[in-house]
Short mmCIF file of C-alpha atoms in Angstrom, two decimals:
data_model
loop_
_atom_site.label_atom_id
_atom_site.label_comp_id
_atom_site.label_asym_id
_atom_site.label_seq_id
_atom_site.Cartn_x
_atom_site.Cartn_y
_atom_site.Cartn_z
CA UNK G 1 -16.97 -13.46 -42.83
CA UNK G 2 -17.00 -14.72 -39.23
CA UNK G 3 -13.21 -14.42 -39.03
CA UNK G 4 -13.44 -10.79 -40.14
CA UNK G 5 -15.98 -10.11 -37.38
CA UNK G 6 -13.82 -11.74 -34.76
CA UNK G 7 -10.72 -9.96 -35.96
CA UNK G 8 -12.47 -6.56 -35.96
CA UNK G 9 -14.01 -7.13 -32.53
CA UNK G 10 -10.64 -8.16 -31.02
CA UNK G 11 -8.85 -5.30 -32.72
CA UNK G 12 -11.40 -2.78 -31.38
CA UNK G 13 -11.11 -4.21 -27.89
CA UNK G 14 -7.29 -3.98 -28.00
CA UNK G 15 -7.43 -0.35 -29.20
CA UNK G 16 -10.01 0.50 -26.55
CA UNK G 17 -7.88 -1.05 -23.79
CA UNK G 18 -4.78 0.73 -25.09
CA UNK G 19 -6.65 4.08 -25.12
CA UNK G 20 -7.85 3.43 -21.57
CA UNK G 21 -4.20 3.18 -20.40
CA UNK G 22 -2.93 6.02 -22.49
CA UNK G 23 -5.54 8.53 -21.22
CA UNK G 24 -4.03 8.17 -17.75
CA UNK G 25 -0.65 9.49 -19.06
CA UNK G 26 -1.47 13.17 -19.16
CA UNK G 27 -3.26 16.05 -20.86
CA UNK G 28 -2.58 19.36 -22.45
CA UNK G 29 -3.61 21.13 -19.22
CA UNK G 30 -1.68 18.70 -16.99
CA UNK G 31 1.12 17.37 -19.19
CA UNK G 32 3.33 15.83 -16.48
CA UNK G 33 3.16 12.01 -16.86
CA UNK G 34 1.42 10.56 -13.86
CA UNK G 35 -0.02 13.90 -12.57
CA UNK G 36 -3.47 12.46 -12.20
CA UNK G 37 -2.23 9.53 -10.14
CA UNK G 38 -0.08 11.79 -7.95
CA UNK G 39 -2.98 14.16 -7.39
CA UNK G 40 -5.36 11.39 -6.42
CA UNK G 41 -2.85 9.80 -4.10
CA UNK G 42 -1.96 13.12 -2.43
CA UNK G 43 -5.64 13.55 -1.58
CA UNK G 44 -6.03 10.02 -0.05
CA UNK G 45 -7.71 8.56 -3.09
CA UNK G 46 -7.45 5.80 -5.58
CA UNK G 47 -8.40 5.33 -9.25
CA UNK G 48 -8.73 2.60 -11.79
CA UNK G 49 -10.39 1.70 -15.08
CA UNK G 50 -11.37 -1.38 -17.01
CA UNK G 51 -12.50 -2.10 -20.57
CA UNK G 52 -15.11 -4.69 -21.65
CA UNK G 53 -16.37 -5.54 -25.06
CA UNK G 54 -18.81 -2.63 -25.19
CA UNK G 55 -17.61 0.08 -22.79
CA UNK G 56 -14.76 1.42 -20.70
CA UNK G 57 -15.40 2.39 -17.07
CA UNK G 58 -13.15 4.93 -15.25
CA UNK G 59 -13.55 5.52 -11.58
CA UNK G 60 -11.88 7.21 -8.57
CA UNK G 61 -12.46 8.09 -4.99
CA UNK G 62 -10.87 11.04 -3.25
CA UNK G 63 -11.34 13.12 -0.16
CA UNK G 64 -13.78 16.02 -0.57
CA UNK G 65 -11.08 18.72 -0.70
CA UNK G 66 -9.57 17.20 -3.78
CA UNK G 67 -12.71 16.52 -5.78
CA UNK G 68 -12.73 19.61 -8.01
CA UNK G 69 -9.09 19.22 -8.88
CA UNK G 70 -9.64 15.54 -9.60
CA UNK G 71 -12.59 16.25 -11.83
CA UNK G 72 -10.67 18.88 -13.71
CA UNK G 73 -7.73 16.51 -14.29
CA UNK G 74 -10.01 13.66 -15.22
CA UNK G 75 -12.06 15.69 -17.75
CA UNK G 76 -8.81 16.93 -19.41
CA UNK G 77 -8.07 13.32 -20.45
CA UNK G 78 -10.92 13.63 -22.95
CA UNK G 79 -10.48 17.35 -23.85
CA UNK G 80 -6.80 17.29 -24.65
CA UNK G 81 -5.15 13.89 -24.17
CA UNK G 82 -1.35 13.56 -24.42
CA UNK G 83 0.11 10.25 -25.45
CA UNK G 84 3.81 9.94 -24.79
CA UNK G 85 5.71 8.53 -27.81
CA UNK G 86 7.94 6.17 -25.65
CA UNK G 87 4.71 4.30 -24.64
CA UNK G 88 3.74 3.65 -28.25
CA UNK G 89 6.62 1.26 -29.13
#
């Protein structure tokens, strides 16, 4: 039973971490791979994320002129994520 719990916990963590990375790939509204990173960089910002055993944290900073565009792009990760097949192998 303990092995099953450890296996499930590790599997869930791996899937959560994988999902964290895949969400940065693109969205239905902004399908170009890397669009979010390019937008953030163009507006003097940075972004990152990390996954722990019970949550994933996404964060970014950006100059004020880019905030609405960054929030729109970020929210689209969760509204219509796009996962590129070459990254699944």
